[in-house]
Coordinates of C-alpha atoms in Angstrom, one line a residue:
M1 CA -41.9 38.4 -11.2
R2 CA -39.9 38.4 -7.8
F3 CA -37.5 35.4 -8.6
T4 CA -35.4 36.3 -10.6
D5 CA -33.3 32.7 -11.4
G6 CA -36.4 31.4 -14.4
G7 CA -39.7 31.8 -15.6
E8 CA -41.8 35.9 -15.4
G9 CA -38.4 37.3 -13.9
T10 CA -36.3 36.8 -16.6
F11 CA -38.8 37.2 -19.5
G12 CA -37.1 40.8 -21.6
A13 CA -40.7 42.2 -21.6
N14 CA -40.6 42.8 -18.2
A15 CA -36.4 44.4 -18.3
G16 CA -36.4 46.7 -15.1
L17 CA -39.3 45.4 -13.3
P18 CA -37.7 42.8 -11.4
D19 CA -34.4 45.5 -10.0
V20 CA -36.0 49.2 -10.7
A21 CA -40.2 49.0 -10.4
L22 CA -39.3 46.3 -7.0
G23 CA -36.6 48.3 -6.1
F24 CA -38.7 51.3 -5.7
L25 CA -41.8 48.8 -3.8
Q26 CA -39.5 47.1 -1.5
P27 CA -40.3 49.2 1.3
L28 CA -43.6 49.5 1.0
T29 CA -43.7 45.0 0.4
D30 CA -41.7 45.2 3.8
K31 CA -44.4 47.3 5.3
Y32 CA -47.7 45.9 4.1
V33 CA -47.4 42.2 2.1
T34 CA -49.4 39.7 4.3
P35 CA -50.9 36.5 3.5
G36 CA -54.0 36.1 3.4
I37 CA -55.1 40.1 3.8
I38 CA -52.5 42.1 0.9
S39 CA -50.8 40.0 -1.5
N40 CA -47.3 41.3 -3.4
A41 CA -49.6 40.8 -6.4
D42 CA -52.2 43.2 -4.7
L43 CA -49.4 45.3 -3.9
W44 CA -48.3 46.3 -7.5
T45 CA -51.6 46.2 -8.6
L46 CA -52.9 48.8 -6.2
T47 CA -49.8 50.7 -6.6
A48 CA -50.1 51.4 -10.4
N49 CA -54.0 51.9 -9.7
V50 CA -52.9 55.0 -7.4
A51 CA -49.7 56.1 -9.1
T52 CA -52.1 56.9 -12.6
E53 CA -54.6 58.4 -10.5
V54 CA -52.1 60.7 -8.7
M55 CA -50.4 61.3 -12.3
G56 CA -53.8 63.4 -12.6
G57 CA -55.4 59.8 -14.3
P58 CA -58.7 58.4 -13.3
A59 CA -59.1 56.6 -10.0
I60 CA -59.4 53.2 -10.6
P61 CA -60.6 50.3 -8.4
T62 CA -59.1 48.1 -6.4
R63 CA -60.2 44.7 -5.5
F64 CA -57.8 41.8 -3.5
G65 CA -57.0 37.8 -3.2
R66 CA -54.4 37.5 -6.1
S67 CA -52.2 34.4 -4.9
D68 CA -48.4 35.0 -4.6
A69 CA -46.2 32.4 -6.3
A70 CA -43.7 30.5 -4.3
S71 CA -41.3 29.8 -6.5
S72 CA -39.9 30.8 -10.2
E73 CA -41.6 27.4 -10.8
E74 CA -45.0 28.7 -10.4
S75 CA -44.6 30.8 -13.3
V76 CA -46.0 30.9 -17.0
E77 CA -43.2 29.0 -19.3
S78 CA -42.9 31.7 -22.1
Q79 CA -43.0 35.1 -22.7
V80 CA -45.1 34.7 -26.3
G81 CA -47.9 35.9 -26.8
R82 CA -48.4 37.6 -23.9
L83 CA -47.0 41.2 -24.2
P84 CA -47.4 42.8 -28.0
D85 CA -44.3 43.7 -29.5
G86 CA -43.5 47.4 -30.2
D87 CA -42.3 46.5 -34.1
K88 CA -45.2 45.1 -35.2
G89 CA -49.1 46.2 -36.3
V90 CA -52.6 45.8 -35.6
D91 CA -53.2 42.6 -36.6
H92 CA -49.8 40.8 -34.1
L93 CA -52.3 43.2 -31.9
R94 CA -55.4 41.8 -32.3
D95 CA -53.2 38.3 -32.1
I96 CA -52.0 39.3 -28.4
F97 CA -55.1 40.9 -26.7
H98 CA -58.0 38.9 -28.7
P99 CA -57.6 35.4 -27.1
K100 CA -57.6 36.8 -23.6
G101 CA -61.1 38.6 -24.2
F102 CA -60.2 42.4 -24.7
S103 CA -61.9 44.3 -28.1
D104 CA -60.6 46.9 -30.3
R105 CA -61.7 49.3 -28.2
D106 CA -59.7 48.2 -25.1
I107 CA -56.6 47.4 -27.3
V108 CA -56.7 51.9 -27.9
A109 CA -57.3 52.6 -24.4
L110 CA -54.9 50.5 -23.0
S111 CA -52.5 51.7 -25.5
G112 CA -53.0 54.8 -24.3
A113 CA -50.7 54.0 -20.9
H114 CA -48.2 55.4 -23.5
T115 CA -49.4 58.6 -22.3
V116 CA -47.0 58.4 -19.1
G117 CA -43.5 57.1 -18.9
K118 CA -40.8 56.7 -22.0
C119 CA -38.7 53.5 -23.3
H120 CA -35.4 53.0 -22.5
S121 CA -32.6 51.3 -24.8
D122 CA -31.3 48.8 -21.7
R123 CA -34.7 46.9 -21.0
S124 CA -36.6 47.4 -24.6
G125 CA -34.3 48.0 -27.3
F126 CA -36.5 51.7 -27.8
D127 CA -35.8 54.5 -27.4
G128 CA -37.4 57.6 -25.8
A129 CA -40.7 59.1 -23.9
W130 CA -44.5 59.4 -26.2
T131 CA -45.7 62.5 -24.9
A132 CA -44.1 66.1 -23.7
D133 CA -45.0 65.2 -19.9
A134 CA -43.9 61.7 -19.3
N135 CA -45.6 62.8 -15.7
T136 CA -48.9 63.4 -16.3
F137 CA -51.8 60.7 -17.4
D138 CA -53.8 62.4 -20.2
N139 CA -54.7 62.2 -23.8
S140 CA -51.7 63.9 -25.1
Y141 CA -50.8 60.5 -26.7
F142 CA -53.9 60.3 -29.2
K143 CA -53.0 63.8 -29.4
N144 CA -49.5 62.8 -30.7
I145 CA -50.5 60.5 -32.9
L146 CA -53.4 62.8 -34.4
E147 CA -51.4 65.9 -34.8
K148 CA -47.7 65.1 -34.6
E149 CA -45.7 64.0 -38.1
Y150 CA -42.5 61.0 -37.4
E151 CA -40.5 59.9 -39.4
D152 CA -38.1 56.4 -39.1
E153 CA -35.3 56.2 -37.0
T154 CA -32.8 53.7 -35.2
S155 CA -32.7 53.0 -32.1
C156 CA -29.3 52.9 -30.8
K157 CA -30.4 49.6 -29.5
G158 CA -31.0 48.5 -33.3
C159 CA -34.5 48.4 -32.9
P160 CA -37.2 50.5 -35.1
Q161 CA -39.3 54.0 -34.7
K162 CA -40.7 56.6 -34.8
K163 CA -39.3 60.3 -34.1
D164 CA -41.4 63.3 -34.3
K165 CA -40.4 65.9 -36.8
G166 CA -41.1 68.8 -35.2
G167 CA -38.1 68.2 -32.8
S168 CA -39.8 67.7 -29.7
G169 CA -37.7 64.4 -28.9
T170 CA -41.0 62.4 -28.6
I171 CA -41.2 59.3 -30.5
M172 CA -43.5 56.3 -31.3
L173 CA -43.4 53.1 -31.8
I174 CA -44.7 51.1 -34.9
S175 CA -47.4 49.4 -33.4
D176 CA -48.2 53.4 -31.8
L177 CA -48.9 54.6 -35.0
S178 CA -50.3 51.5 -36.4
L179 CA -53.7 52.6 -34.4
L180 CA -53.7 55.2 -37.4
E181 CA -55.6 52.3 -39.3
S182 CA -59.5 51.3 -39.5
P183 CA -61.2 50.7 -37.3
F184 CA -58.7 51.6 -34.4
K185 CA -58.4 55.2 -36.0
E186 CA -61.7 56.6 -35.7
I187 CA -61.5 55.3 -31.6
V188 CA -57.8 57.2 -31.2
E189 CA -60.2 60.3 -32.8
E190 CA -62.0 59.9 -30.0
Y191 CA -59.7 59.6 -27.2
A192 CA -58.4 62.2 -28.2
A193 CA -61.2 64.6 -28.7
D194 CA -63.1 63.4 -25.3
Q195 CA -60.2 62.8 -22.2
D196 CA -63.4 61.3 -20.3
A197 CA -64.3 59.1 -22.5
F198 CA -61.2 57.4 -22.7
F199 CA -60.5 57.5 -18.7
K200 CA -63.8 55.9 -18.2
D201 CA -62.9 52.6 -20.9
Y202 CA -59.0 52.7 -19.9
V203 CA -60.8 51.9 -16.5
S204 CA -62.6 49.0 -17.4
A205 CA -60.0 47.9 -19.8
W206 CA -57.0 48.3 -17.2
V207 CA -58.7 46.5 -14.4
K208 CA -60.5 44.1 -17.4
L209 CA -56.0 43.1 -17.7
Q210 CA -55.5 43.6 -13.5
E211 CA -57.9 40.9 -12.9
N212 CA -57.3 38.6 -16.1
G213 CA -57.5 34.7 -14.5
C214 CA -57.9 35.7 -10.6
D215 CA -61.2 34.2 -9.2
G216 CA -62.5 35.3 -6.0
L217 CA -61.2 38.7 -5.3
R218 CA -62.6 40.5 -3.1
D219 CA -63.8 44.3 -2.8
S220 CA -61.9 45.9 0.5
L221 CA -58.6 44.2 2.6

C-alpha cells in the first residue's frame, strides 16, 4: 500500500488509502514504525482498532508482528477476488469471503463497518454516507437497512446506488441491501435489536480479517 509504482497502491479498490489515509498517519509512522518492533502494517491495524473504539465501537485486541513489503514487487498481482463490489449481491459476497474462511455471519458483521465513513465519488464512484452520523460506530447501519425505504439513483460517476426516500441524504449500495435476503436478514435483524451482539461478532470477524495470512503474531510489542 505504501508504493504507488505498482501493486496494491495502484488498485482502484484502494483509492484514497495511499495518499489520504497514509498521509494522515505519516507523523505516527515517522515516530513509531521500527523494524522488528512495529511495522507499518501493525500500525495501520492498531490505528484502525483505536479509531473504532474512539468512535464508540468495541475494544479490539491488536497483535503485532506483521511484515512489511520492501517494494511493490512483493504485492499481490491483482485486486480481483480481494474486496467485494458495491454493485453486486449476496452470491458475490460469498464468492469473496467464503474462500477466505468467513461465514455468512462474518459477512454481515463486517458489513456493519459501513456504520461509519462515507463513499467518495472520486475514489469508489459511489457517493454518500450510510448513516446520519458517519463518525459514530454503532448499529445504526442495520437499523437503517430495516427501517428506511430506498430508491434507485446513479452517482455523478455513473454508479448505481440507493438513496433514502425520506430525504435524509443517506445511501445504501446494492451489496448492502442484498443483506435483506435470507439467511442474512435474520442476522441483520439481530444486530439492529442488539448492539452488543453486533459488537461481539464484529470483533471476532474483524480480527480474523486483520490476521488473515499472518503467522507468528504476538500479543504485545
